[in-house]
PDB file of C-alpha atoms in Angstrom:
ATOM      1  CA  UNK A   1       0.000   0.000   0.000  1.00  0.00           C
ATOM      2  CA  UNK A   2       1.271   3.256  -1.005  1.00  0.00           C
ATOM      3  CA  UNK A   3       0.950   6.396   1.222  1.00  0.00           C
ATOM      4  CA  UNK A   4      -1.116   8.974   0.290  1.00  0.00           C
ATOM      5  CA  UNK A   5       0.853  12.519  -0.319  1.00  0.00           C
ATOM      6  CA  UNK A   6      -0.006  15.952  -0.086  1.00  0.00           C
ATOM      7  CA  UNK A   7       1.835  18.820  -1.553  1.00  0.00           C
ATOM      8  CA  UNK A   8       1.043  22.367  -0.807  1.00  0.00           C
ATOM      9  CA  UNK A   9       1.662  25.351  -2.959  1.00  0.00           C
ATOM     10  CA  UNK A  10       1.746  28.625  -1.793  1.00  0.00           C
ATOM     11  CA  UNK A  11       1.055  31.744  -3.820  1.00  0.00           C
ATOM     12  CA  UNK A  12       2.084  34.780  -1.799  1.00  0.00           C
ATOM     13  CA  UNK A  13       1.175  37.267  -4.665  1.00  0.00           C
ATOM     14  CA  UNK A  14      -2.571  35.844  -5.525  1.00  0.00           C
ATOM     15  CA  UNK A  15      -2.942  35.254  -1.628  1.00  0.00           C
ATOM     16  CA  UNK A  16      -3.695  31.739  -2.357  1.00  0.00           C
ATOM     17  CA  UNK A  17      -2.924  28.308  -1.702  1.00  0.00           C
ATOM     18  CA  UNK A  18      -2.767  24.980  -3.626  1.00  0.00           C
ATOM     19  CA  UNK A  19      -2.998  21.185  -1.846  1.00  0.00           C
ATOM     20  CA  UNK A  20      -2.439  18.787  -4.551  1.00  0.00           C
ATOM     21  CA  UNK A  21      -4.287  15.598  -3.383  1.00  0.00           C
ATOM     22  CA  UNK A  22      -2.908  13.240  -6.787  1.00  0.00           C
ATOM     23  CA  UNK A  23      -1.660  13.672  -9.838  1.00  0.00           C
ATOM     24  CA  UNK A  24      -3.370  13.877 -13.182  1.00  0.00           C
ATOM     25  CA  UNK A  25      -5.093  16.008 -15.801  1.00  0.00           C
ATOM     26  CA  UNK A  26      -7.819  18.490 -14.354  1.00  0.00           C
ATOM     27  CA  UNK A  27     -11.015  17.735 -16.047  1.00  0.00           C
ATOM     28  CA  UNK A  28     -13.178  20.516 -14.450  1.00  0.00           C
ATOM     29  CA  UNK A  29     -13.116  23.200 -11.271  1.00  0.00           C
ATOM     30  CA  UNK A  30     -15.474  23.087  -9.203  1.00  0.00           C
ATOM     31  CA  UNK A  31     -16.899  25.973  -7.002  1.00  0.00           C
ATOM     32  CA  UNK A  32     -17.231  24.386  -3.849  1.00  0.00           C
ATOM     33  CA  UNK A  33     -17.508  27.613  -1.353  1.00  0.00           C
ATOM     34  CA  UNK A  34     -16.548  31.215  -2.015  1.00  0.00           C
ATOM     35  CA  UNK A  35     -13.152  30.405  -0.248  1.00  0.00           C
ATOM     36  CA  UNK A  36     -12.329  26.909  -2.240  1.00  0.00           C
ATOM     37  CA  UNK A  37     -12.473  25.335  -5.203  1.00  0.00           C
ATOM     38  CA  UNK A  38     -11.806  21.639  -6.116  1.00  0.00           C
ATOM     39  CA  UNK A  39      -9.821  20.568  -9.370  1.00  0.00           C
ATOM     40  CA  UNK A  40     -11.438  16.816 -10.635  1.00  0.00           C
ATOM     41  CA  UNK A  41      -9.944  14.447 -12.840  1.00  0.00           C
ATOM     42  CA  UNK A  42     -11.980  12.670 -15.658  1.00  0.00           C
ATOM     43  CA  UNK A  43     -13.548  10.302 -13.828  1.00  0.00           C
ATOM     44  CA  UNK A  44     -14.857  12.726 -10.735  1.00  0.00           C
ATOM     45  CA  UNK A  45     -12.159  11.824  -8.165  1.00  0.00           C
ATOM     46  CA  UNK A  46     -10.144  15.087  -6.345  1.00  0.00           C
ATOM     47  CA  UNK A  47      -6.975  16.254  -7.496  1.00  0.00           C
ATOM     48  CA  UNK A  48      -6.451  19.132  -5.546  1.00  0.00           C
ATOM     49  CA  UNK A  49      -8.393  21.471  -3.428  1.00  0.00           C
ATOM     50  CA  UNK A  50      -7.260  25.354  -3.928  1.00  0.00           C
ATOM     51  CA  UNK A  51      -8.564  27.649  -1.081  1.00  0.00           C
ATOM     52  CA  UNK A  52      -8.288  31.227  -2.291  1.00  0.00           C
ATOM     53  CA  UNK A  53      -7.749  33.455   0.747  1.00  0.00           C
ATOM     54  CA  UNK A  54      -4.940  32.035   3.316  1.00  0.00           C
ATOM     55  CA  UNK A  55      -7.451  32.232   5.354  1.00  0.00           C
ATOM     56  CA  UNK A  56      -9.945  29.885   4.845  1.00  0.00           C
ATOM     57  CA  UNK A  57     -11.301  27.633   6.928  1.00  0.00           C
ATOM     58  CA  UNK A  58     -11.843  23.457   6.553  1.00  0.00           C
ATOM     59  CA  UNK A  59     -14.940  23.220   9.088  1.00  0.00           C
ATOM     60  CA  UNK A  60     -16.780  19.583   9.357  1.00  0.00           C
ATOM     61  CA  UNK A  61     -19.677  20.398   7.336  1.00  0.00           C
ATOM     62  CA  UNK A  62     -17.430  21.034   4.294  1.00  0.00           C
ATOM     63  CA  UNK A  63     -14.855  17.702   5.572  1.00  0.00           C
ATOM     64  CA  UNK A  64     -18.469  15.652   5.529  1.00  0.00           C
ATOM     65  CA  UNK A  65     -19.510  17.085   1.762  1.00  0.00           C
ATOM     66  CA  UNK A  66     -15.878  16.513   0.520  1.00  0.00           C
ATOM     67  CA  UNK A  67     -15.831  12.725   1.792  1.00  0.00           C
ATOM     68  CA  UNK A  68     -19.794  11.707   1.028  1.00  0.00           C
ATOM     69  CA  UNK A  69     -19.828  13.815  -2.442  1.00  0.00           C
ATOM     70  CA  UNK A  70     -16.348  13.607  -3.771  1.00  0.00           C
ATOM     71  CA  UNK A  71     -15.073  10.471  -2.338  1.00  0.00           C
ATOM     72  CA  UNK A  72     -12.237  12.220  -0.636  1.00  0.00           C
ATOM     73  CA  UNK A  73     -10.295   9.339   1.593  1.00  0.00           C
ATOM     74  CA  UNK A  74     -10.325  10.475   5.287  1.00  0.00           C
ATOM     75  CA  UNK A  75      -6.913  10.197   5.963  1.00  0.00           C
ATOM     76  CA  UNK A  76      -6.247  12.287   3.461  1.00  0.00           C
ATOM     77  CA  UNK A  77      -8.969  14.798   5.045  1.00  0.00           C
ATOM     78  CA  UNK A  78      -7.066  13.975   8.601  1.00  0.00           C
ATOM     79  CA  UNK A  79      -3.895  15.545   6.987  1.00  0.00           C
ATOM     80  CA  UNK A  80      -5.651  19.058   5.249  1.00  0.00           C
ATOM     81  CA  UNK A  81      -6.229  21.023   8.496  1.00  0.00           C
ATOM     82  CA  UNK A  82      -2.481  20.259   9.081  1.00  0.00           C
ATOM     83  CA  UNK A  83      -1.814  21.908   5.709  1.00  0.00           C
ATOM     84  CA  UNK A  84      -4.330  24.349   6.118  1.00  0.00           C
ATOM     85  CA  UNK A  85      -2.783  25.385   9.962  1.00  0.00           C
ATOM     86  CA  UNK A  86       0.440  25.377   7.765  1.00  0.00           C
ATOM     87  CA  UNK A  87      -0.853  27.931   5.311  1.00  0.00           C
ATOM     88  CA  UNK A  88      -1.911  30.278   7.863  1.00  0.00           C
ATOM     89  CA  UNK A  89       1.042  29.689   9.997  1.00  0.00           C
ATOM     90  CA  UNK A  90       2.930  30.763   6.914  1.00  0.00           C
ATOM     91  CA  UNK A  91       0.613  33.762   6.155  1.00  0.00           C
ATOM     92  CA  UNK A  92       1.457  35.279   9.710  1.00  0.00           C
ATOM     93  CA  UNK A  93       4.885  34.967   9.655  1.00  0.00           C
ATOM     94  CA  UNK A  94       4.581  36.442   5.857  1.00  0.00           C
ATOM     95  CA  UNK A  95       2.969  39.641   7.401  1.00  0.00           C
ATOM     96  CA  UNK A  96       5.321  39.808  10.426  1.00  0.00           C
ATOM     97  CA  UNK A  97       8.220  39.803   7.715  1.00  0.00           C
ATOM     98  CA  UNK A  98       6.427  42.360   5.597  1.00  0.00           C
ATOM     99  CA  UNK A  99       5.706  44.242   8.407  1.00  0.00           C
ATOM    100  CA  UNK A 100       8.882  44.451   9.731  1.00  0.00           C
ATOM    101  CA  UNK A 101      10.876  44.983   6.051  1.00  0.00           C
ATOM    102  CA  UNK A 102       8.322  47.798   5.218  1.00  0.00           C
ATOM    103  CA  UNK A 103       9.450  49.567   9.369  1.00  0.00           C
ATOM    104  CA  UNK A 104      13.495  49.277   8.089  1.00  0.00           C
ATOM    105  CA  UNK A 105      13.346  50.913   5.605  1.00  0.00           C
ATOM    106  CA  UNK A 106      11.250  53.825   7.404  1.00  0.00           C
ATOM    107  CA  UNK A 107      13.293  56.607   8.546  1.00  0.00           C
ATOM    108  CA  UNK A 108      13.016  57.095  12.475  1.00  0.00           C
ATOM    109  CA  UNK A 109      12.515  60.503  13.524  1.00  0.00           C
ATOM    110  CA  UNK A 110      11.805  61.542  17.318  1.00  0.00           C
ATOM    111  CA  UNK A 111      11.203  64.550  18.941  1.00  0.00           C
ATOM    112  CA  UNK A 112      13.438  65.689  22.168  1.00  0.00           C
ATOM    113  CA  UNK A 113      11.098  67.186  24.912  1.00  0.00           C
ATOM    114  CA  UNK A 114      12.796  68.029  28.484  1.00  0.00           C
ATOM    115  CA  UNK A 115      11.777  65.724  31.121  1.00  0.00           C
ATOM    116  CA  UNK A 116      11.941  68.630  34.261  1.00  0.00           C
ATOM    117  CA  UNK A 117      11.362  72.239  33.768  1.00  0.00           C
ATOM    118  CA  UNK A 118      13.778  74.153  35.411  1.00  0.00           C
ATOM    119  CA  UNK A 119      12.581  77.096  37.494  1.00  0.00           C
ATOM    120  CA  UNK A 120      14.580  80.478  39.236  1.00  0.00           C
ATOM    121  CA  UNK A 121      14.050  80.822  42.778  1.00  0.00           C
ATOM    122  CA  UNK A 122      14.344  84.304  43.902  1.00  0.00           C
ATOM    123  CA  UNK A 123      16.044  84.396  47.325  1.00  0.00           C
TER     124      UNK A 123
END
């Protein structure tokens, strides 16, 4: 028996991400929620899932429909909210890297203000 594998693509650009469930020539797309879309071979069975926000979610309604409707194995389902926690471990530290790229090359400017005001005492 040969292991199932799961490859996931990440486009930082389109803000989108790929899991490639098998090989083979995509037949059709299939809208399956605003957030994901499912690539099928000929013969119906899933080749890949594409979820297009890093964002999206996998929730057990959606697990249920791709098992009972598109005959998705469930280990393979046991492995996607691994890739999808990937993905959106990946999109944070993305943003903390942008984030922090974008404040180098800032310049820093600061403004000086005396901390005690110094007073004349008449004697």
């Amino acid at each position: 028996m040969t292991e199932s594998m799961i490859q996931v693509e990440i486009d930082p650009v389109a803000a989108l991400a790929y899991v490639e469930l098998g090989h083979g020539d995509v037949a059709r797309t299939v809208q399956f929620t605003d957030e994901v879309t499912i690539d099928l071979d000929p013969y119906g069975m899933v080749l890949g899932v594409e979820f297009l926000t890093l964002t999206a979610d996998l929730d057990p309604d959606l697990r249920a429909r791709l098992e009972s409707q598109y005959h998705v194995p469930s280990q393979v389902l046991d492995v996607l909210p691994a890739a999808l926690a990937a993905v959106a471990n990946w999109n944070r530290q993305a943003a903390s890297r942008r984030v922090a790229r974008e404040q180098s090359r800032r310049p820093s400017y600061g403004v000086l203000r005396p901390t005690a005001v110094l007073t004349e005492s008449s004697s």
